[in-house]
């Protein structure tokens, strides 16, 4: 079959060595029965947003430089269908399959669209304020020096300086741009602590998209200032009885009812494929910048990366660039709340079991009957009973290490960073800083540690104020 | 005017025309001269400049972007499709959320160079206090912040923040127990402890060399803007717009362009409840010349020369004086000054949030509000740069109460 390639966008030029499974008997009849064949697919540029059914079934992320990407995917565990080893996948009702496939196709298009990338780069620079600095924390470094004056060097990746005050905006602005590109007029999102809701509301305001954020009533009470921010930014905040998991379920329910006009903007690296991969891709700017900055600053790579883990977006965004670098240690820190044995924590990777939640297979906090447990942390953004499937995979294959920090340790770390560096970390990020207490004494002199300060905690002073009971 | 040498701003005595100067007790004269020499020598010191640049980049997060506000530009487009192009200089993205830190880090670095171990500051709502406490934490300097007891009550959370940062917050009960009283107390402390202490002034006010120093430290805003404007449209801004309380963010933006005759500079003060109400902070519009906090400048005073308590919904503009250099620029007609009411500022606050997803500080909102009057008068394609001097997270509660959302 020949066609005029000028007005077409080349989507894939892959050589398949395995027969692709297709549930459509029509299609399987039309494929050659040989064990290897080249598939070349292209769609007309104007209709790029409505992909053919054949494409819907090819769920592998597309790549132009085949060998490099393929190699990367192998070590990342991605083999297609958004699986990371046994984790990930698309455990969703049939109604959503087409939608997710469309989203994936659009995502793959934008990845290779130079115009989109240029526009995103400009938005990240002028609107979000990237690149964020890699800051040498001199006083924190001195704090961890031993009696011989030896210890690691601590650097902080300043995601707290982003517009909106956290890394969430990296993803929100990119996806809002995709929504616009797909011709959607409204955006729906669900939020727990409110950071993602605020970031989404801001991005929608900028791109003149109608924005509806679903939030659990218990969260709305705790995060009333974030609710105000969202209202101010022109978003409608819809209360849902319960907390984040109830809010996301409701959000998806309403989204299914208006799939043609609305876009569901996921905030983190959980959910059905392609959501985790998409969000990770947009957050990976954190790690990419870190690599360049580390090279500039000390002519090498970081030795250790430390990030807090709620559902995992800031950690993955930070780690992703370095997963192939075996000489870079990856450390995620979850919330131990009142202690791992108290039952009031959010340490999914430490204490969870494998199950399916929100469309993906992953570790999650569930009781013996498979009921989702209510997580707790002083860092509200870490209160998620599940975790990224990709991080679950990295834990299982030993590539990344995961530890925990209690509420108390996080608050101490919050105070420490304020006092020593004049930086208020978000209470979520404070968990990563808390782990330095255990980590630093074990590191050789001069080890370079980079901590992802995923958000600012100026607002969290109120929470700390309440908990500490107004000290002088 | 061609061929005339540019006027010295300031002259060796620290005067901008008839404004500025050093109206201080004798005990402070030496400290001020010492500070001035240190400042001049460090201006030429490569190590100091490099260190400061590194801190501004890695700690503060500079350079701040020059952001094209597409929807705001569209909002001001006339029915025939013409209108100015609106850009925002994003000082709101700085660490601590405002331009104040540019000056605070530089002065803290200066204190270290001078061997001073102690820093003092005054604060109204707490913004400058928090910025000062922040840099003192970063540099390991002892920090004392003077705050009016009334303000401390209203801003309990900011007091807590300063304490978390390791600063000591001292309550001032004299007078009306607000900013101007805190300033006087801070000056008294400085007189007593001048050997060991640097007084970090937050704005382009006070005795020489402060107006000049703070301006120089804030001038990075204008320098970056010039370069970014050249990159973005191959030219200069046509209009610069900034809010004016003490005047530091405005001077920071304007200074680079003061000698560019083709760049219009507009400062916007707080008209509070209206200029006729007597409850405002529009010093350059309604003030008279006098001496306050060591400098000659316009200030809000009654017939007996007593300072009038200013009012503005935004704490940062709530100052009865103004920087002497602004008084000078107004008098010689180099810059224009207008004022905006609380209500107009709140409208602008809401407008930018809705149109660009950027929540501006209520102070900044005054500058943004002036666009309503300005834009219809500007030719097509005129490039307007507004100094988005701070973010408005701190003002959301206030705005909510007033806007009854």
Tab-separated table of N, CA and C in Angstrom, chain B residues 130-231:
chain	number	residue	atom	x	y	z
B	130	UNK	N	10.462	38.681	57.582
B	130	UNK	CA	10.703	37.289	57.182
B	130	UNK	C	11.860	37.221	56.188
B	131	UNK	N	11.922	38.165	55.249
B	131	UNK	CA	13.022	38.168	54.279
B	131	UNK	C	14.355	38.325	54.998
B	132	UNK	N	14.405	39.215	55.967
B	132	UNK	CA	15.640	39.437	56.721
B	132	UNK	C	15.997	38.206	57.541
B	133	UNK	N	15.016	37.651	58.255
B	133	UNK	CA	15.274	36.459	59.062
B	133	UNK	C	15.750	35.315	58.171
B	134	UNK	N	15.181	35.241	56.972
B	134	UNK	CA	15.570	34.210	56.006
B	134	UNK	C	17.045	34.293	55.678
B	135	UNK	N	17.502	35.500	55.299
B	135	UNK	CA	18.910	35.601	54.904
B	135	UNK	C	19.839	35.439	56.100
B	136	UNK	N	19.389	35.847	57.277
B	136	UNK	CA	20.224	35.658	58.456
B	136	UNK	C	20.396	34.180	58.761
B	137	UNK	N	19.318	33.400	58.545
B	137	UNK	CA	19.420	31.956	58.740
B	137	UNK	C	20.451	31.409	57.755
B	138	UNK	N	20.325	31.828	56.516
B	138	UNK	CA	21.208	31.352	55.448
B	138	UNK	C	22.672	31.676	55.747
B	139	UNK	N	22.917	32.894	56.280
B	139	UNK	CA	24.291	33.309	56.513
B	139	UNK	C	24.762	33.091	57.946
B	140	UNK	N	23.894	32.568	58.802
B	140	UNK	CA	24.292	32.333	60.189
B	140	UNK	C	24.518	33.612	60.977
B	141	UNK	N	23.688	34.637	60.719
B	141	UNK	CA	23.813	35.898	61.455
B	141	UNK	C	22.722	35.972	62.522
B	142	UNK	N	23.061	36.604	63.642
B	142	UNK	CA	22.056	36.813	64.677
B	142	UNK	C	21.072	37.867	64.170
B	143	UNK	N	19.779	37.638	64.393
B	143	UNK	CA	18.785	38.539	63.809
B	143	UNK	C	17.758	39.017	64.822
B	144	UNK	N	17.566	40.342	64.895
B	144	UNK	CA	16.511	40.909	65.749
B	144	UNK	C	15.586	41.736	64.884
B	145	UNK	N	14.290	41.427	64.945
B	145	UNK	CA	13.311	42.162	64.141
B	145	UNK	C	12.387	42.948	65.062
B	146	UNK	N	12.278	44.247	64.799
B	146	UNK	CA	11.355	45.086	65.570
B	146	UNK	C	10.014	45.147	64.870
B	147	UNK	N	8.969	44.916	65.661
B	147	UNK	CA	7.627	44.891	65.074
B	147	UNK	C	6.656	45.544	66.038
B	148	UNK	N	5.763	46.366	65.515
B	148	UNK	CA	4.750	46.999	66.362
B	148	UNK	C	3.885	45.930	67.023
B	149	UNK	N	3.563	46.116	68.279
B	149	UNK	CA	2.786	45.114	69.016
B	149	UNK	C	1.445	44.843	68.346
B	150	UNK	N	0.847	45.906	67.790
B	150	UNK	CA	-0.427	45.757	67.061
B	150	UNK	C	-0.254	44.845	65.857
B	151	UNK	N	0.820	45.095	65.118
B	151	UNK	CA	1.103	44.295	63.933
B	151	UNK	C	1.367	42.849	64.321
B	152	UNK	N	2.067	42.660	65.463
B	152	UNK	CA	2.387	41.296	65.902
B	152	UNK	C	1.128	40.476	66.144
B	153	UNK	N	0.130	41.154	66.693
B	153	UNK	CA	-1.135	40.456	66.944
B	153	UNK	C	-1.793	40.036	65.646
B	154	UNK	N	-1.802	40.978	64.686
B	154	UNK	CA	-2.471	40.711	63.422
B	154	UNK	C	-1.714	39.696	62.567
B	155	UNK	N	-0.426	39.574	62.823
B	155	UNK	CA	0.421	38.747	61.971
B	155	UNK	C	1.122	37.657	62.766
B	156	UNK	N	0.373	37.006	63.644
B	156	UNK	CA	0.974	36.004	64.532
B	156	UNK	C	1.746	34.934	63.770
B	157	UNK	N	1.215	34.560	62.616
B	157	UNK	CA	1.872	33.493	61.856
B	157	UNK	C	3.229	33.938	61.319
B	158	UNK	N	3.308	35.190	60.863
B	158	UNK	CA	4.597	35.699	60.387
B	158	UNK	C	5.601	35.803	61.527
B	159	UNK	N	5.100	36.117	62.708
B	159	UNK	CA	5.983	36.176	63.881
B	159	UNK	C	6.558	34.778	64.126
B	160	UNK	N	5.680	33.779	64.043
B	160	UNK	CA	6.115	32.394	64.236
B	160	UNK	C	7.156	32.023	63.194
B	161	UNK	N	6.907	32.432	61.949
B	161	UNK	CA	7.859	32.110	60.885
B	161	UNK	C	9.228	32.705	61.178
B	162	UNK	N	9.242	33.968	61.612
B	162	UNK	CA	10.528	34.605	61.891
B	162	UNK	C	11.252	33.852	63.002
B	163	UNK	N	10.482	33.381	63.977
B	163	UNK	CA	11.099	32.639	65.083
B	163	UNK	C	11.612	31.288	64.614
B	164	UNK	N	10.870	30.635	63.708
B	164	UNK	CA	11.338	29.367	63.141
B	164	UNK	C	12.659	29.572	62.422
B	165	UNK	N	12.806	30.742	61.829
B	165	UNK	CA	14.024	31.058	61.093
B	165	UNK	C	15.160	31.438	62.033
B	166	UNK	N	14.853	31.454	63.334
B	166	UNK	CA	15.905	31.719	64.304
B	166	UNK	C	16.026	33.168	64.722
B	167	UNK	N	15.100	34.020	64.275
B	167	UNK	CA	15.191	35.437	64.630
B	167	UNK	C	14.481	35.712	65.946
B	168	UNK	N	14.893	36.813	66.597
B	168	UNK	CA	14.200	37.284	67.798
B	168	UNK	C	13.274	38.407	67.351
B	169	UNK	N	11.993	38.305	67.701
B	169	UNK	CA	11.049	39.358	67.322
B	169	UNK	C	10.726	40.176	68.560
B	170	UNK	N	11.055	41.474	68.507
B	170	UNK	CA	10.824	42.345	69.671
B	170	UNK	C	9.618	43.230	69.447
B	171	UNK	N	8.706	43.207	70.407
B	171	UNK	CA	7.483	44.004	70.306
B	171	UNK	C	7.755	45.459	70.638
B	172	UNK	N	7.163	46.369	69.843
B	172	UNK	CA	7.290	47.806	70.108
B	172	UNK	C	5.919	48.333	70.511
B	173	UNK	N	5.850	48.930	71.711
B	173	UNK	CA	4.553	49.368	72.227
B	173	UNK	C	4.313	50.860	72.099
B	174	UNK	N	5.367	51.619	71.747
B	174	UNK	CA	5.225	53.080	71.707
B	174	UNK	C	4.366	53.532	70.537
B	175	UNK	N	3.904	54.772	70.601
B	175	UNK	CA	3.135	55.374	69.513
B	175	UNK	C	1.888	54.560	69.197
B	176	UNK	N	1.721	54.255	67.907
B	176	UNK	CA	0.545	53.472	67.500
B	176	UNK	C	0.895	51.992	67.430
B	177	UNK	N	2.096	51.668	67.876
B	177	UNK	CA	2.583	50.273	67.887
B	177	UNK	C	2.522	49.646	66.494
B	178	UNK	N	2.881	50.467	65.472
B	178	UNK	CA	2.922	49.933	64.095
B	178	UNK	C	4.279	50.224	63.454
B	179	UNK	N	4.330	50.135	62.130
B	179	UNK	CA	5.600	50.169	61.404
B	179	UNK	C	6.484	51.364	61.719
B	180	UNK	N	5.909	52.571	61.702
B	180	UNK	CA	6.784	53.737	61.872
B	180	UNK	C	7.433	53.727	63.261
B	181	UNK	N	6.715	53.165	64.250
B	181	UNK	CA	7.267	53.104	65.608
B	181	UNK	C	8.354	52.037	65.687
B	182	UNK	N	8.116	50.924	64.960
B	182	UNK	CA	9.118	49.864	64.909
B	182	UNK	C	10.397	50.399	64.275
B	183	UNK	N	10.230	51.213	63.222
B	183	UNK	CA	11.397	51.796	62.541
B	183	UNK	C	12.193	52.668	63.494
B	184	UNK	N	11.504	53.518	64.232
B	184	UNK	CA	12.197	54.403	65.176
B	184	UNK	C	12.958	53.585	66.211
B	185	UNK	N	12.342	52.519	66.692
B	185	UNK	CA	12.981	51.662	67.701
B	185	UNK	C	14.220	50.975	67.135
B	186	UNK	N	14.086	50.535	65.881
B	186	UNK	CA	15.227	49.877	65.237
B	186	UNK	C	16.395	50.851	65.106
B	187	UNK	N	16.078	52.082	64.746
B	187	UNK	CA	17.135	53.094	64.609
B	187	UNK	C	17.801	53.337	65.952
B	188	UNK	N	16.989	53.362	67.025
B	188	UNK	CA	17.539	53.541	68.380
B	188	UNK	C	18.487	52.405	68.726
B	189	UNK	N	18.102	51.183	68.384
B	189	UNK	CA	18.956	50.009	68.648
B	189	UNK	C	20.268	50.170	67.904
B	190	UNK	N	20.170	50.600	66.656
B	190	UNK	CA	21.368	50.727	65.832
B	190	UNK	C	22.345	51.749	66.418
B	191	UNK	N	21.787	52.848	66.876
B	191	UNK	CA	22.633	53.872	67.495
B	191	UNK	C	23.436	53.265	68.647
B	192	UNK	N	22.774	52.416	69.438
B	192	UNK	CA	23.421	51.801	70.600
B	192	UNK	C	24.434	50.734	70.222
B	193	UNK	N	24.150	49.977	69.146
B	193	UNK	CA	24.976	48.800	68.851
B	193	UNK	C	25.702	48.872	67.528
B	194	UNK	N	26.004	50.077	67.131
B	194	UNK	CA	26.516	50.317	65.789
B	194	UNK	C	27.795	49.533	65.449
B	195	UNK	N	28.604	49.208	66.458
B	195	UNK	CA	29.867	48.505	66.198
B	195	UNK	C	29.631	47.104	65.658
B	196	UNK	N	28.631	46.428	66.261
B	196	UNK	CA	28.448	45.004	65.961
B	196	UNK	C	27.319	44.717	65.000
B	197	UNK	N	26.535	45.755	64.720
B	197	UNK	CA	25.239	45.517	64.068
B	197	UNK	C	25.085	46.218	62.732
B	198	UNK	N	24.462	45.514	61.793
B	198	UNK	CA	24.051	46.162	60.549
B	198	UNK	C	22.539	46.280	60.558
B	199	UNK	N	22.038	47.435	60.199
B	199	UNK	CA	20.594	47.652	60.116
B	199	UNK	C	20.192	47.419	58.668
B	200	UNK	N	19.421	46.355	58.462
B	200	UNK	CA	18.986	46.065	57.096
B	200	UNK	C	17.679	46.794	56.825
B	201	UNK	N	17.773	47.864	56.070
B	201	UNK	CA	16.593	48.633	55.712
B	201	UNK	C	15.942	47.967	54.516
B	202	UNK	N	14.632	47.907	54.521
B	202	UNK	CA	13.927	47.150	53.496
B	202	UNK	C	13.624	47.907	52.225
B	203	UNK	N	13.752	49.241	52.268
B	203	UNK	CA	13.371	49.964	51.054
B	203	UNK	C	14.325	51.116	50.774
B	204	UNK	N	14.019	51.839	49.695
B	204	UNK	CA	14.909	52.926	49.279
B	204	UNK	C	14.644	54.189	50.087
B	205	UNK	N	14.454	54.009	51.403
B	205	UNK	CA	14.201	55.132	52.307
B	205	UNK	C	15.352	55.227	53.287
B	206	UNK	N	15.206	56.120	54.241
B	206	UNK	CA	16.220	56.230	55.280
B	206	UNK	C	17.370	57.111	54.849
B	207	UNK	N	18.376	57.241	55.732
B	207	UNK	CA	19.501	58.134	55.451
B	207	UNK	C	20.447	57.548	54.410
B	208	UNK	N	21.160	58.423	53.709
B	208	UNK	CA	22.205	57.989	52.787
B	208	UNK	C	23.219	57.163	53.573
B	209	UNK	N	23.695	56.020	53.113
B	209	UNK	CA	23.634	55.520	51.746
B	209	UNK	C	22.494	54.556	51.425
B	210	UNK	N	21.542	54.382	52.346
B	210	UNK	CA	20.517	53.358	52.119
B	210	UNK	C	19.723	53.489	50.818
B	211	UNK	N	19.145	54.661	50.528
B	211	UNK	CA	18.378	54.747	49.277
B	211	UNK	C	19.190	54.320	48.059
B	212	UNK	N	20.474	54.706	48.046
B	212	UNK	CA	21.312	54.345	46.919
B	212	UNK	C	21.636	52.853	46.926
B	213	UNK	N	22.002	52.336	48.116
B	213	UNK	CA	22.386	50.933	48.251
B	213	UNK	C	21.246	49.996	47.879
B	214	UNK	N	20.086	50.248	48.468
B	214	UNK	CA	18.946	49.357	48.229
B	214	UNK	C	18.558	49.404	46.750
B	215	UNK	N	18.630	50.608	46.186
B	215	UNK	CA	18.357	50.740	44.755
B	215	UNK	C	19.337	49.912	43.934
B	216	UNK	N	20.619	49.998	44.262
B	216	UNK	CA	21.636	49.245	43.522
B	216	UNK	C	21.392	47.747	43.625
B	217	UNK	N	20.993	47.302	44.820
B	217	UNK	CA	20.754	45.874	44.998
B	217	UNK	C	19.478	45.418	44.309
B	218	UNK	N	18.521	46.312	44.138
B	218	UNK	CA	17.293	45.952	43.431
B	218	UNK	C	17.416	46.165	41.923
B	219	UNK	N	18.454	46.904	41.519
B	219	UNK	CA	18.582	47.256	40.097
B	219	UNK	C	18.791	46.057	39.186
B	220	UNK	N	19.071	44.894	39.768
B	220	UNK	CA	19.186	43.670	38.971
B	220	UNK	C	17.881	43.437	38.198
B	221	UNK	N	16.771	43.884	38.767
B	221	UNK	CA	15.468	43.708	38.108
B	221	UNK	C	15.464	44.415	36.748
B	222	UNK	N	15.856	45.681	36.753
B	222	UNK	CA	15.870	46.465	35.515
B	222	UNK	C	16.918	45.978	34.529
B	223	UNK	N	18.070	45.571	35.044
B	223	UNK	CA	19.142	45.105	34.152
B	223	UNK	C	18.715	43.870	33.389
B	224	UNK	N	18.113	42.934	34.136
B	224	UNK	CA	17.622	41.717	33.482
B	224	UNK	C	16.551	42.073	32.464
B	225	UNK	N	15.664	42.991	32.845
B	225	UNK	CA	14.564	43.382	31.955
B	225	UNK	C	15.093	43.924	30.644
B	226	UNK	N	16.122	44.741	30.697
B	226	UNK	CA	16.690	45.295	29.468
B	226	UNK	C	17.162	44.186	28.543
B	227	UNK	N	17.894	43.238	29.114
B	227	UNK	CA	18.423	42.144	28.319
B	227	UNK	C	17.305	41.265	27.766
B	228	UNK	N	16.312	40.981	28.626
B	228	UNK	CA	15.228	40.106	28.205
B	228	UNK	C	14.352	40.759	27.132
B	229	UNK	N	14.163	42.080	27.253
B	229	UNK	CA	13.374	42.805	26.257
B	229	UNK	C	14.083	42.731	24.906
B	230	UNK	N	15.400	42.889	24.938
B	230	UNK	CA	16.185	42.820	23.704
B	230	UNK	C	16.047	41.441	23.067
B	231	UNK	N	16.119	40.406	23.912
B	231	UNK	CA	15.978	39.030	23.411
B	231	UNK	C	14.599	38.800	22.827
